[in-house]
Short mmCIF file of C-alpha atoms and ligand atoms in Angstrom, two decimals:
data_model
loop_
_atom_site.label_atom_id
_atom_site.label_comp_id
_atom_site.label_asym_id
_atom_site.label_seq_id
_atom_site.Cartn_x
_atom_site.Cartn_y
_atom_site.Cartn_z
CA MET T 1 -19.96 -29.21 26.65
CA SER T 2 -18.42 -30.42 29.37
CA MET T 3 -14.72 -30.21 30.24
CA ALA T 4 -12.34 -31.96 27.86
CA GLU T 5 -15.02 -32.39 25.27
CA THR T 6 -13.46 -29.07 23.52
CA LEU T 7 -13.50 -30.01 19.90
CA LEU T 8 -16.20 -29.11 17.11
CA ILE T 9 -16.47 -31.53 14.63
CA ASP T 10 -19.68 -31.09 12.61
CA GLY T 11 -21.38 -28.97 14.94
CA GLN T 12 -20.88 -31.77 17.78
CA TRP T 13 -18.34 -31.14 20.80
CA ARG T 14 -17.14 -33.87 21.72
CA GLY T 15 -13.95 -35.38 23.33
CA SER T 16 -11.10 -36.63 20.85
CA ALA T 17 -10.73 -40.22 19.50
CA ASP T 18 -7.71 -41.55 21.73
CA GLY T 19 -9.17 -39.38 25.16
CA ALA T 20 -6.15 -37.39 25.23
CA THR T 21 -6.06 -34.12 26.77
CA LEU T 22 -4.10 -31.16 27.46
CA ASP T 23 -4.38 -28.44 30.68
CA VAL T 24 -4.19 -24.66 29.34
CA ILE T 25 -1.79 -23.14 32.37
CA ASN T 26 -2.41 -19.54 33.80
CA PRO T 27 1.00 -17.83 32.99
CA ALA T 28 0.77 -15.87 36.33
CA THR T 29 0.40 -18.72 39.46
CA GLY T 30 1.26 -21.94 37.48
CA GLU T 31 -2.23 -23.30 37.94
CA VAL T 32 -4.30 -25.50 35.56
CA VAL T 33 -7.26 -23.24 34.05
CA GLN T 34 -8.68 -26.11 32.32
CA THR T 35 -7.94 -29.52 30.91
CA ILE T 36 -9.37 -29.49 26.71
CA SER T 37 -9.17 -31.89 24.40
CA GLN T 38 -6.48 -32.67 22.17
CA ALA T 39 -7.02 -34.39 18.56
CA THR T 40 -5.49 -36.73 17.20
CA VAL T 41 -4.87 -36.82 13.49
CA ALA T 42 -8.14 -39.22 12.96
CA ASP T 43 -9.93 -36.13 14.45
CA VAL T 44 -8.40 -33.20 12.00
CA GLN T 45 -9.09 -35.64 9.23
CA ALA T 46 -12.99 -35.97 10.46
CA ALA T 47 -13.26 -32.28 10.72
CA LEU T 48 -11.77 -31.37 7.78
CA ALA T 49 -14.32 -33.77 6.37
CA ALA T 50 -16.93 -32.21 7.96
CA ALA T 51 -15.71 -28.58 6.40
CA GLU T 52 -15.37 -29.88 3.29
CA ARG T 53 -19.53 -31.02 3.46
CA ALA T 54 -20.37 -28.16 4.63
CA PHE T 55 -19.07 -26.10 1.89
CA PRO T 56 -21.43 -26.11 -0.98
CA VAL T 57 -24.15 -25.81 1.78
CA TRP T 58 -23.05 -22.27 3.44
CA ALA T 59 -21.16 -21.10 -0.17
CA GLU T 60 -24.60 -21.18 -1.64
CA MET T 61 -26.22 -19.52 1.30
CA SER T 62 -27.14 -15.80 0.21
CA ALA T 63 -24.57 -13.24 1.99
CA ARG T 64 -27.67 -11.65 3.21
CA GLU T 65 -28.14 -14.73 5.35
CA ARG T 66 -24.81 -15.01 6.07
CA ALA T 67 -24.31 -11.92 7.71
CA ARG T 68 -27.53 -12.38 10.00
CA LEU T 69 -25.98 -15.27 11.08
CA MET T 70 -22.81 -13.84 11.47
CA HIS T 71 -24.18 -10.70 13.60
CA ARG T 72 -26.63 -13.20 15.82
CA ALA T 73 -23.70 -14.55 16.63
CA MET T 74 -21.34 -11.58 17.91
CA ASP T 75 -24.67 -10.56 19.68
CA ILE T 76 -24.59 -13.72 22.00
CA PHE T 77 -20.97 -13.25 22.48
CA ARG T 78 -21.33 -9.99 23.40
CA GLY T 79 -23.74 -10.93 25.80
CA ARG T 80 -20.87 -13.49 27.35
CA LEU T 81 -18.21 -10.86 26.83
CA GLU T 82 -16.71 -10.49 30.33
CA GLU T 83 -16.53 -14.40 30.68
CA ALA T 84 -14.54 -14.83 27.31
CA ALA T 85 -11.92 -11.55 28.18
CA ARG T 86 -11.54 -13.48 32.15
CA LEU T 87 -10.53 -17.09 30.45
CA LEU T 88 -8.75 -14.96 28.08
CA THR T 89 -6.66 -13.22 31.09
CA LEU T 90 -6.36 -16.36 32.79
CA GLU T 91 -4.91 -18.68 30.37
CA HIS T 92 -2.19 -15.26 28.91
CA GLY T 93 -1.62 -13.60 32.06
CA LYS T 94 -2.84 -9.82 30.06
CA PRO T 95 -4.93 -7.13 32.37
CA LEU T 96 -8.70 -7.61 31.95
CA ASN T 97 -8.87 -4.41 30.49
CA ASP T 98 -6.97 -5.78 27.74
CA SER T 99 -8.51 -8.96 27.41
CA ARG T 100 -11.96 -7.20 27.57
CA LYS T 101 -10.58 -4.66 24.18
CA GLU T 102 -9.68 -7.62 22.18
CA CYS T 103 -12.86 -9.57 22.73
CA ALA T 104 -14.76 -6.27 22.23
CA TYR T 105 -12.73 -5.89 19.06
CA SER T 106 -12.79 -8.94 17.72
CA ALA T 107 -16.89 -9.01 17.51
CA ASP T 108 -16.24 -5.56 15.75
CA VAL T 109 -14.57 -7.27 12.72
CA ILE T 110 -17.14 -9.94 12.80
CA ASP T 111 -19.51 -7.08 11.79
CA PHE T 112 -18.20 -5.55 9.76
CA TYR T 113 -17.02 -8.42 7.88
CA ALA T 114 -20.45 -9.50 7.63
CA GLU T 115 -21.79 -6.52 5.76
CA GLU T 116 -18.76 -6.52 3.66
CA GLY T 117 -19.95 -9.84 2.06
CA ARG T 118 -23.19 -8.38 1.46
CA ARG T 119 -21.10 -5.49 -0.73
CA LEU T 120 -19.05 -7.57 -2.69
CA GLU T 121 -18.85 -7.16 -6.49
CA GLY T 122 -17.06 -8.69 -9.43
CA THR T 123 -16.43 -6.80 -12.60
CA HIS T 124 -17.68 -6.99 -16.11
CA PHE T 125 -16.73 -5.65 -19.94
CA ALA T 126 -17.73 -5.83 -23.23
CA GLY T 127 -15.46 -8.00 -24.98
CA ASP T 128 -11.31 -7.18 -26.73
CA LEU T 129 -11.58 -9.24 -29.47
CA GLY T 130 -14.90 -9.39 -30.22
CA PRO T 131 -18.99 -9.83 -29.70
CA THR T 132 -17.99 -11.04 -26.36
CA HIS T 133 -19.04 -9.45 -23.15
CA SER T 134 -16.86 -10.96 -19.84
CA PHE T 135 -17.97 -11.30 -16.42
CA VAL T 136 -15.31 -11.54 -13.48
CA LEU T 137 -17.03 -13.56 -10.61
CA LYS T 138 -15.09 -13.66 -7.04
CA GLN T 139 -16.15 -17.00 -5.26
CA PRO T 140 -15.16 -18.57 -2.31
CA LEU T 141 -11.82 -20.42 -2.05
CA GLY T 142 -13.26 -23.57 -0.33
CA VAL T 143 -11.92 -25.50 3.40
CA VAL T 144 -9.37 -22.87 5.06
CA ALA T 145 -7.43 -23.91 8.25
CA ALA T 146 -6.53 -20.92 10.45
CA ILE T 147 -3.92 -22.09 12.78
CA THR T 148 -3.56 -18.90 15.31
CA PRO T 149 -0.82 -17.83 17.96
CA TRP T 150 -1.73 -17.00 21.51
CA ASN T 151 -1.38 -13.53 21.81
CA PHE T 152 -4.24 -12.61 20.65
CA PRO T 153 -5.53 -16.07 20.33
CA VAL T 154 -9.74 -14.22 19.48
CA ASP T 155 -9.05 -11.54 17.65
CA LEU T 156 -6.52 -13.44 14.88
CA LEU T 157 -8.77 -15.98 14.61
CA ALA T 158 -11.41 -13.38 13.57
CA TRP T 159 -9.58 -11.30 11.66
CA LYS T 160 -9.98 -14.90 9.58
CA LEU T 161 -13.27 -15.85 10.26
CA GLY T 162 -14.74 -12.79 9.33
CA PRO T 163 -14.15 -12.20 5.76
CA GLY T 164 -13.57 -15.92 5.40
CA LEU T 165 -17.06 -17.02 6.61
CA ALA T 166 -18.26 -13.42 4.62
CA ALA T 167 -16.99 -14.81 1.70
CA GLY T 168 -18.18 -18.15 1.86
CA CYS T 169 -15.63 -20.02 3.60
CA THR T 170 -15.69 -23.04 5.97
CA PHE T 171 -13.24 -23.68 8.45
CA VAL T 172 -11.08 -25.99 10.45
CA ILE T 173 -9.76 -24.02 13.62
CA LYS T 174 -6.52 -24.69 15.10
CA PRO T 175 -6.00 -22.85 18.15
CA PRO T 176 -3.33 -22.60 19.63
CA SER T 177 -2.19 -24.72 22.62
CA GLU T 178 -1.52 -22.00 25.44
CA ALA T 179 -5.07 -19.96 25.02
CA PRO T 180 -7.66 -21.90 23.40
CA LEU T 181 -10.13 -21.57 25.87
CA ALA T 182 -11.48 -17.47 25.33
CA ALA T 183 -11.24 -18.52 21.51
CA THR T 184 -13.25 -21.79 21.56
CA LEU T 185 -15.87 -19.58 23.37
CA PHE T 186 -15.82 -17.30 20.48
CA VAL T 187 -16.83 -20.29 18.37
CA ARG T 188 -19.47 -21.44 20.34
CA SER T 189 -21.23 -18.37 19.78
CA PHE T 190 -21.36 -19.29 16.23
CA VAL T 191 -22.86 -22.42 16.75
CA GLU T 192 -25.35 -21.22 18.90
CA ALA T 193 -26.33 -19.06 16.36
CA GLY T 194 -27.60 -21.17 14.05
CA LEU T 195 -24.46 -21.68 11.75
CA PRO T 196 -25.03 -24.92 9.54
CA PRO T 197 -23.02 -27.89 11.31
CA GLY T 198 -19.42 -28.71 10.00
CA VAL T 199 -18.94 -24.92 9.48
CA LEU T 200 -16.64 -23.87 11.74
CA ASN T 201 -14.57 -26.80 13.52
CA ILE T 202 -11.99 -26.95 16.10
CA VAL T 203 -8.84 -29.03 16.87
CA THR T 204 -6.80 -28.24 19.46
CA GLY T 205 -3.57 -29.98 20.13
CA PRO T 206 0.00 -29.79 19.00
CA GLY T 207 1.19 -27.95 15.82
CA ARG T 208 3.43 -30.10 15.59
CA THR T 209 0.79 -32.96 14.49
CA VAL T 210 -2.69 -30.90 14.22
CA GLY T 211 -1.49 -28.14 12.66
CA ALA T 212 0.95 -30.56 10.66
CA GLU T 213 -1.90 -32.74 9.31
CA LEU T 214 -4.50 -29.41 8.66
CA VAL T 215 -1.14 -27.97 6.19
CA THR T 216 -0.29 -31.04 4.35
CA ASN T 217 -3.87 -32.72 3.92
CA PRO T 218 -5.39 -31.78 0.32
CA ILE T 219 -9.09 -30.70 1.75
CA SER T 220 -7.76 -27.76 2.73
CA ARG T 221 -7.06 -25.03 0.18
CA LYS T 222 -5.63 -22.74 2.12
CA ILE T 223 -3.63 -22.08 5.04
CA ALA T 224 -4.18 -18.58 7.50
CA PHE T 225 -1.79 -18.89 9.29
CA THR T 226 0.04 -16.37 12.73
CA GLY T 227 2.67 -17.38 14.09
CA SER T 228 6.51 -17.53 14.49
CA THR T 229 8.88 -17.18 11.02
CA ALA T 230 10.05 -19.85 11.42
CA THR T 231 6.59 -22.31 11.90
CA GLY T 232 5.05 -19.94 8.44
CA LEU T 233 8.52 -20.91 6.55
CA TRP T 234 7.79 -24.34 7.12
CA ILE T 235 3.71 -24.37 6.13
CA ALA T 236 4.73 -22.17 3.50
CA GLU T 237 6.78 -25.41 1.91
CA GLN T 238 4.36 -27.51 2.71
CA ALA T 239 1.02 -25.39 0.73
CA ALA T 240 3.81 -25.03 -2.40
CA LYS T 241 3.77 -28.79 -2.69
CA GLN T 242 -0.28 -28.55 -3.85
CA LEU T 243 -0.15 -24.72 -4.52
CA LYS T 244 -2.64 -23.75 -1.16
CA HIS T 245 -2.81 -20.69 -0.79
CA VAL T 246 -1.24 -18.82 2.27
CA THR T 247 -1.59 -15.78 4.22
CA LEU T 248 1.05 -15.75 6.44
CA GLU T 249 1.47 -12.91 9.74
CA LEU T 250 4.60 -13.58 11.04
CA GLY T 251 7.26 -12.74 13.38
CA GLY T 252 8.50 -8.84 13.57
CA SER T 253 11.05 -5.89 14.76
CA ALA T 254 9.27 -2.60 14.70
CA PRO T 255 11.36 -0.04 15.10
CA PHE T 256 10.27 3.58 16.59
CA VAL T 257 11.88 6.69 15.26
CA VAL T 258 12.04 9.94 16.99
CA CYS T 259 12.45 12.86 14.98
CA ASP T 260 14.63 15.96 16.53
CA ASP T 261 11.18 17.89 16.34
CA ALA T 262 9.09 15.42 17.69
CA ASP T 263 6.99 16.25 20.77
CA LEU T 264 8.01 13.79 23.55
CA ASP T 265 4.87 14.24 25.17
CA ILE T 266 3.18 12.20 22.54
CA ALA T 267 6.33 10.13 21.78
CA VAL T 268 7.50 8.84 25.21
CA PRO T 269 3.92 7.28 26.40
CA GLU T 270 3.25 5.87 22.58
CA ALA T 271 6.41 4.01 22.75
CA LEU T 272 5.88 2.97 26.03
CA ARG T 273 2.60 1.49 25.73
CA ARG T 274 3.50 -0.58 22.49
CA ALA T 275 6.98 -1.86 23.81
CA PHE T 276 5.21 -3.24 27.06
CA SER T 277 1.55 -3.63 26.55
CA HIS T 278 1.35 -7.36 25.82
CA THR T 279 4.60 -7.70 27.77
CA GLY T 280 6.00 -7.11 24.65
CA GLN T 281 4.63 -9.96 22.95
CA ILE T 282 2.61 -8.19 20.14
CA CYS T 283 3.67 -8.93 16.16
CA ILE T 284 3.39 -5.15 16.20
CA SER T 285 5.27 -4.29 19.03
CA VAL T 286 8.33 -1.66 19.30
CA ASN T 287 11.58 -3.72 19.29
CA ARG T 288 13.88 -0.89 18.51
CA ILE T 289 14.31 2.53 19.36
CA TYR T 290 16.09 5.03 17.29
CA VAL T 291 16.23 8.77 18.87
CA HIS T 292 18.08 12.13 17.32
CA ARG T 293 20.73 12.49 19.02
CA SER T 294 20.10 16.27 19.54
CA ARG T 295 17.00 14.52 21.78
CA TYR T 296 18.78 11.16 22.71
CA ASP T 297 19.33 11.87 26.10
CA GLU T 298 15.87 13.67 27.14
CA PHE T 299 14.10 10.49 25.50
CA VAL T 300 16.43 7.90 27.18
CA THR T 301 15.90 9.34 30.37
CA ARG T 302 12.01 10.59 30.20
CA PHE T 303 10.96 6.34 28.53
CA ALA T 304 13.59 4.87 31.16
CA GLU T 305 11.50 6.39 34.75
CA ALA T 306 8.42 5.77 32.47
CA ALA T 307 9.35 2.47 32.23
CA SER T 308 10.01 1.44 35.80
CA ARG T 309 7.05 2.83 36.89
CA LEU T 310 4.99 0.16 34.89
CA ARG T 311 2.35 -1.67 36.90
CA VAL T 312 3.40 -5.70 36.42
CA THR T 313 0.44 -7.49 37.95
CA ALA T 314 0.11 -11.02 39.19
CA ASP T 315 -3.92 -10.92 38.94
CA GLY T 316 -4.86 -9.42 35.88
CA ILE T 317 -8.45 -9.75 36.83
CA ALA T 318 -7.97 -7.98 40.25
CA GLU T 319 -5.51 -5.00 38.40
CA PRO T 320 -8.33 -5.09 35.15
CA ASP T 321 -5.80 -1.61 34.32
CA ALA T 322 -2.07 -2.82 34.87
CA ASP T 323 0.30 -2.18 32.42
CA MET T 324 1.29 -5.66 31.92
CA GLY T 325 1.08 -9.46 32.93
CA PRO T 326 3.64 -12.59 33.05
CA LEU T 327 4.88 -13.59 29.64
CA ILE T 328 3.56 -16.62 28.50
CA ASN T 329 5.38 -19.99 29.28
CA GLN T 330 9.33 -20.92 30.43
CA ALA T 331 10.74 -20.34 26.95
CA GLY T 332 9.07 -17.46 26.16
CA LEU T 333 11.09 -15.99 29.56
CA GLU T 334 13.78 -17.88 28.70
CA THR T 335 14.35 -15.94 25.52
CA VAL T 336 14.21 -12.57 26.66
CA ARG T 337 16.75 -13.44 29.77
CA GLN T 338 18.85 -14.56 26.64
CA HIS T 339 18.59 -11.60 24.38
CA VAL T 340 19.56 -9.23 27.38
CA ALA T 341 22.20 -11.52 29.31
CA ASP T 342 23.44 -11.26 24.93
CA ALA T 343 23.32 -6.76 24.86
CA VAL T 344 24.87 -7.23 27.88
CA GLU T 345 28.15 -9.09 27.27
CA ARG T 346 28.24 -6.81 23.93
CA GLY T 347 28.19 -3.95 25.93
CA ALA T 348 24.60 -2.84 26.91
CA THR T 349 23.44 -0.69 30.00
CA VAL T 350 20.97 -1.74 31.57
CA LEU T 351 18.86 1.35 32.46
CA THR T 352 15.83 -0.17 34.32
CA GLY T 353 14.63 -3.64 34.65
CA GLY T 354 16.93 -6.37 33.55
CA ARG T 355 15.18 -9.18 35.84
CA ALA T 356 12.02 -10.32 37.51
CA PRO T 357 10.16 -8.19 39.99
CA ASP T 358 10.22 -8.27 43.59
CA GLY T 359 7.47 -10.12 45.87
CA PRO T 360 6.12 -13.03 46.90
CA GLN T 361 3.09 -12.87 44.29
CA TYR T 362 5.46 -13.15 41.14
CA ALA T 363 7.43 -16.37 42.29
CA ARG T 364 5.60 -19.04 40.24
CA GLY T 365 5.06 -17.28 36.93
CA TYR T 366 7.27 -16.04 33.82
CA PHE T 367 7.69 -12.16 35.20
CA TYR T 368 10.56 -10.35 33.74
CA LEU T 369 10.70 -5.88 34.21
CA PRO T 370 10.19 -3.38 31.82
CA THR T 371 13.61 -3.68 30.70
CA VAL T 372 15.09 -0.65 28.71
CA LEU T 373 18.67 -0.77 27.31
CA THR T 374 21.57 1.46 26.08
CA GLY T 375 24.79 1.66 24.44
CA VAL T 376 23.59 -1.33 22.02
CA THR T 377 24.57 -2.18 18.49
CA ARG T 378 23.44 -3.89 16.07
CA GLU T 379 25.48 -6.92 16.01
CA MET T 380 23.14 -7.82 19.15
CA ARG T 381 20.44 -10.09 19.50
CA VAL T 382 18.03 -8.17 20.75
CA MET T 383 18.26 -5.78 17.77
CA ARG T 384 17.94 -8.98 15.16
CA GLU T 385 15.84 -11.34 16.08
CA GLU T 386 11.97 -11.14 17.79
CA THR T 387 12.48 -10.85 21.82
CA PHE T 388 9.14 -10.99 22.16
CA GLY T 389 9.22 -9.85 25.84
CA PRO T 390 9.36 -6.32 27.66
CA VAL T 391 12.93 -5.11 26.37
CA ALA T 392 13.65 -1.88 24.56
CA PRO T 393 16.53 -1.03 22.95
CA ILE T 394 17.56 2.68 22.23
CA ALA T 395 20.00 3.75 20.12
CA ALA T 396 20.76 7.49 18.42
CA PHE T 397 21.03 8.24 14.88
CA ASP T 398 22.58 11.54 13.00
CA THR T 399 20.34 12.28 10.17
CA LEU T 400 16.78 10.85 9.06
CA GLU T 401 17.95 9.21 6.13
CA GLU T 402 20.68 7.36 8.42
CA GLY T 403 17.74 6.48 10.68
CA VAL T 404 16.02 4.78 8.37
CA ARG T 405 18.66 3.16 7.45
CA MET T 406 19.02 1.93 10.61
CA ALA T 407 14.88 0.83 10.91
CA ASN T 408 15.44 -1.23 8.09
CA ASP T 409 18.32 -3.08 9.19
CA SER T 410 16.37 -5.94 10.31
CA PRO T 411 15.01 -9.23 8.04
CA TYR T 412 11.42 -8.35 9.53
CA GLY T 413 9.39 -6.08 8.08
CA LEU T 414 6.31 -5.82 9.95
CA ALA T 415 5.69 -2.01 11.58
CA ALA T 416 7.18 0.81 12.25
CA TYR T 417 6.37 3.86 14.03
CA VAL T 418 8.11 7.89 13.14
CA TYR T 419 7.40 10.51 14.99
CA THR T 420 7.82 14.28 14.07
CA SER T 421 6.25 17.30 13.46
CA ASP T 422 7.65 17.65 9.96
CA LEU T 423 5.65 16.63 6.77
CA ASP T 424 8.85 16.24 4.38
CA LYS T 425 10.39 13.72 6.97
CA ALA T 426 7.32 11.73 8.29
CA PHE T 427 6.33 10.95 4.70
CA TYR T 428 10.40 10.20 3.38
CA ALA T 429 10.11 7.67 5.89
CA ALA T 430 6.69 6.66 5.25
CA LYS T 431 8.11 6.32 2.09
CA HIS T 432 11.19 4.52 2.56
CA ILE T 433 10.98 2.53 5.34
CA ARG T 434 10.18 -1.35 4.50
CA ALA T 435 7.27 -2.67 6.43
CA GLY T 436 3.00 -3.26 5.81
CA GLY T 437 2.95 -0.64 8.08
CA VAL T 438 3.92 2.53 9.11
CA GLY T 439 2.11 4.69 11.67
CA ILE T 440 3.07 8.26 12.01
CA ASN T 441 2.61 10.13 14.85
CA VAL T 442 0.63 7.38 15.83
CA ASN T 443 1.47 3.98 17.82
CA ASP T 444 -0.50 1.08 16.38
CA ILE T 445 -1.08 0.39 12.34
CA THR T 446 -4.71 -1.17 12.75
CA ASP T 447 -7.41 -0.16 11.48
CA ILE T 448 -10.06 -2.65 10.13
CA ARG T 449 -10.82 -0.53 7.21
CA GLY T 450 -6.25 -1.16 6.54
CA PRO T 451 -4.33 -4.03 5.00
CA PHE T 452 -2.55 -5.80 7.82
CA GLY T 453 0.77 -7.27 7.35
CA GLY T 454 4.65 -8.07 6.55
CA MET T 455 7.25 -7.62 3.67
CA LYS T 456 10.49 -9.38 3.99
CA MET T 457 10.54 -12.40 6.69
CA SER T 458 7.45 -10.75 8.08
CA GLY T 459 4.90 -12.87 6.09
CA ILE T 460 2.60 -13.53 2.80
CA GLY T 461 -0.40 -11.43 1.94
CA ARG T 462 -2.50 -9.28 4.01
CA GLU T 463 -5.32 -9.25 7.02
CA LEU T 464 -8.30 -6.68 7.21
CA GLY T 465 -9.60 -4.25 4.58
CA THR T 466 -10.54 -5.03 1.50
CA PRO T 467 -7.52 -7.17 1.02
CA GLY T 468 -8.27 -9.31 3.61
CA MET T 469 -11.69 -10.07 1.90
CA ASP T 470 -10.17 -11.26 -1.39
CA ALA T 471 -7.73 -13.30 0.40
CA TYR T 472 -10.55 -15.62 0.94
CA LEU T 473 -12.04 -15.39 -2.90
CA GLU T 474 -11.42 -17.06 -6.00
CA VAL T 475 -11.63 -15.24 -9.08
CA LYS T 476 -13.19 -16.36 -12.05
CA HIS T 477 -13.71 -15.55 -15.90
CA VAL T 478 -16.83 -15.79 -17.31
CA ARG T 479 -16.79 -14.89 -21.41
CA VAL T 480 -19.65 -15.07 -23.07
CA ARG T 481 -20.34 -14.92 -27.17
CA ILE T 482 -22.86 -12.27 -27.86
CA ARG T 483 -25.02 -14.06 -30.92
CA PRO T 484 -27.13 -12.03 -33.02
CA PRO T 485 -30.59 -13.30 -32.47
CA ARG T 486 -32.12 -15.98 -34.92
P1 NDP C 1 4.45 -20.92 16.10
O1 NDP C 1 4.38 -20.64 15.55
O2 NDP C 1 4.94 -21.91 17.09
O3 NDP C 1 2.74 -21.36 16.68
C1 NDP C 1 2.04 -20.25 16.15
C2 NDP C 1 0.71 -21.53 16.32
O4 NDP C 1 1.27 -22.28 14.92
C3 NDP C 1 0.41 -22.16 17.40
O5 NDP C 1 -0.74 -22.44 17.01
C4 NDP C 1 1.07 -23.62 17.27
O6 NDP C 1 0.75 -24.32 17.64
C5 NDP C 1 0.84 -23.84 15.65
N1 NDP C 1 1.83 -24.67 15.38
C6 NDP C 1 3.63 -24.68 15.26
N2 NDP C 1 4.44 -25.35 14.62
C7 NDP C 1 3.20 -25.68 13.53
C8 NDP C 1 3.37 -26.62 12.53
N3 NDP C 1 4.51 -27.30 12.27
N4 NDP C 1 2.18 -26.75 11.34
C9 NDP C 1 1.42 -25.98 11.98
N5 NDP C 1 0.76 -25.10 12.83
C10 NDP C 1 1.74 -25.42 13.67
O7 NDP C 1 4.51 -19.66 17.83
P2 NDP C 1 4.54 -19.61 19.15
O8 NDP C 1 3.65 -19.64 19.98
O9 NDP C 1 5.86 -21.66 19.60
O10 NDP C 1 5.86 -18.41 19.30
C11 NDP C 1 7.44 -18.83 19.40
C12 NDP C 1 7.31 -16.90 18.78
O11 NDP C 1 6.86 -16.88 17.44
C13 NDP C 1 7.24 -16.19 19.96
O12 NDP C 1 8.91 -15.90 20.46
C14 NDP C 1 7.33 -14.96 18.39
O13 NDP C 1 8.69 -14.34 18.46
C15 NDP C 1 6.56 -15.60 17.22
N6 NDP C 1 5.55 -15.31 17.39
C16 NDP C 1 4.96 -14.17 16.96
C17 NDP C 1 3.86 -14.21 17.06
C18 NDP C 1 2.75 -12.92 15.81
O14 NDP C 1 1.89 -12.38 15.89
N7 NDP C 1 3.20 -12.43 14.83
C19 NDP C 1 2.46 -14.85 17.51
C20 NDP C 1 2.89 -15.89 18.10
C21 NDP C 1 4.63 -16.10 17.94
P3 NDP C 1 1.03 -24.60 19.22
O15 NDP C 1 1.57 -23.88 20.03
O16 NDP C 1 -0.49 -25.75 19.82
O17 NDP C 1 1.98 -26.16 18.90
#
């Protein structure tokens, strides 16, 4: 595969039809990491046609054989995990240990679903109205367009490919323009494992052309999308016109609720990690912290002090265990600056951060210090919108009912976290917070066996777990008349 032949269409690595390329930039240095091909609409159409031709081949293969190929692909990928993790750090800026973790988890997801595919079952029952017997079969949906974001470009692709491939679907993948390299290496492992040509195709390029063709072309029967709510809404509108299936994992604004009886030795470091790792660029990042008034001062002091000691790296490979790197691009940095400026104008106090870190190593990248705000109110953009950056606003509440109301005061409903030692409070909050996932004394709602997805403006459908597999299957009812033997 030469440098600018990075499209994968029908088993061939190719350049784009018009030779166009795009540069992948290291957000820590502004340097070009690699130049890749930029697909044309004709390339996307060729990829969709290839996926359509490959669909009966892949769907007819036994689940056992599909699983064998998926496992083999992950054996190959694990052999190049370090290479993939380095690429991910260069294109995204996250510290190498975070990249390693993402790549390793992605392989686990594929292995998990390879076996889930072998365990797929339908149901059967005796007919309700007479001498019939019914079988309910699960069959693969067809060609899937997988459109993924730059924050977890390998992981969020694995969440789609794992269940989809195991179900028998074929894919056209559009990785994010900002960070397509590690994801492409991930897919290369499947090709080398011997997947039939056309089962996986990659078309890199802008969402507004490449992504739009994937969404509107009648060949794709499902759009599996992770990204912003704005793009997700547009995709939902387009998909509705052709009644395509969608899984939309969109923005979030996760609340972190600290009750009066919380163990701050656990709550402070866990809030810190979930607010600032990946530079706050996770859909389940902590965006709003609500602390019971009786613990507010103590929490704020400890949290701000710990935030001021976090290590921001301009070289995530040399400092693999740093806490965070840069933001992904200038637009991301601008959003953070604007949200902090808006909060300060409306009366918030910056306890730490609120600016770029000092030092020549940070001069060329999109850096912003871990930032803690107090004196925040619900009107502030930082409380209403997804900042997608290293900013943690903290507010106080008096009763848990009020804390839950504040947690729900958002158009989003993806993740929420509650820290308490009281079972009643834990269950009350878990029941009443409107979010697709609630962590009780744990700062991550991701488990391969648990459904992951959003309520309200955070999305439709679930990934991971059993629902994550069902999302790639159609249900078919086969009804058989049972006649007496003649
Ligand atoms: P987008 O939603 O624009 O991008 C996500 C993916 O969708 C990318 O691959 C993008 O392509 C593609 N895309 C963009 N427009 C279209 C379209 N019309 N049709 C089909 N595909 C399209 O998010 P951004 O990367 O621009 O990030 C903006 C904000 O979105 C962030 O600041 C954050 O708030 C939120 N976000 C949330 C994520 C989450 O995990 N829930 C992940 C990423 C972002 P390309 O970028 O190559 O043009």
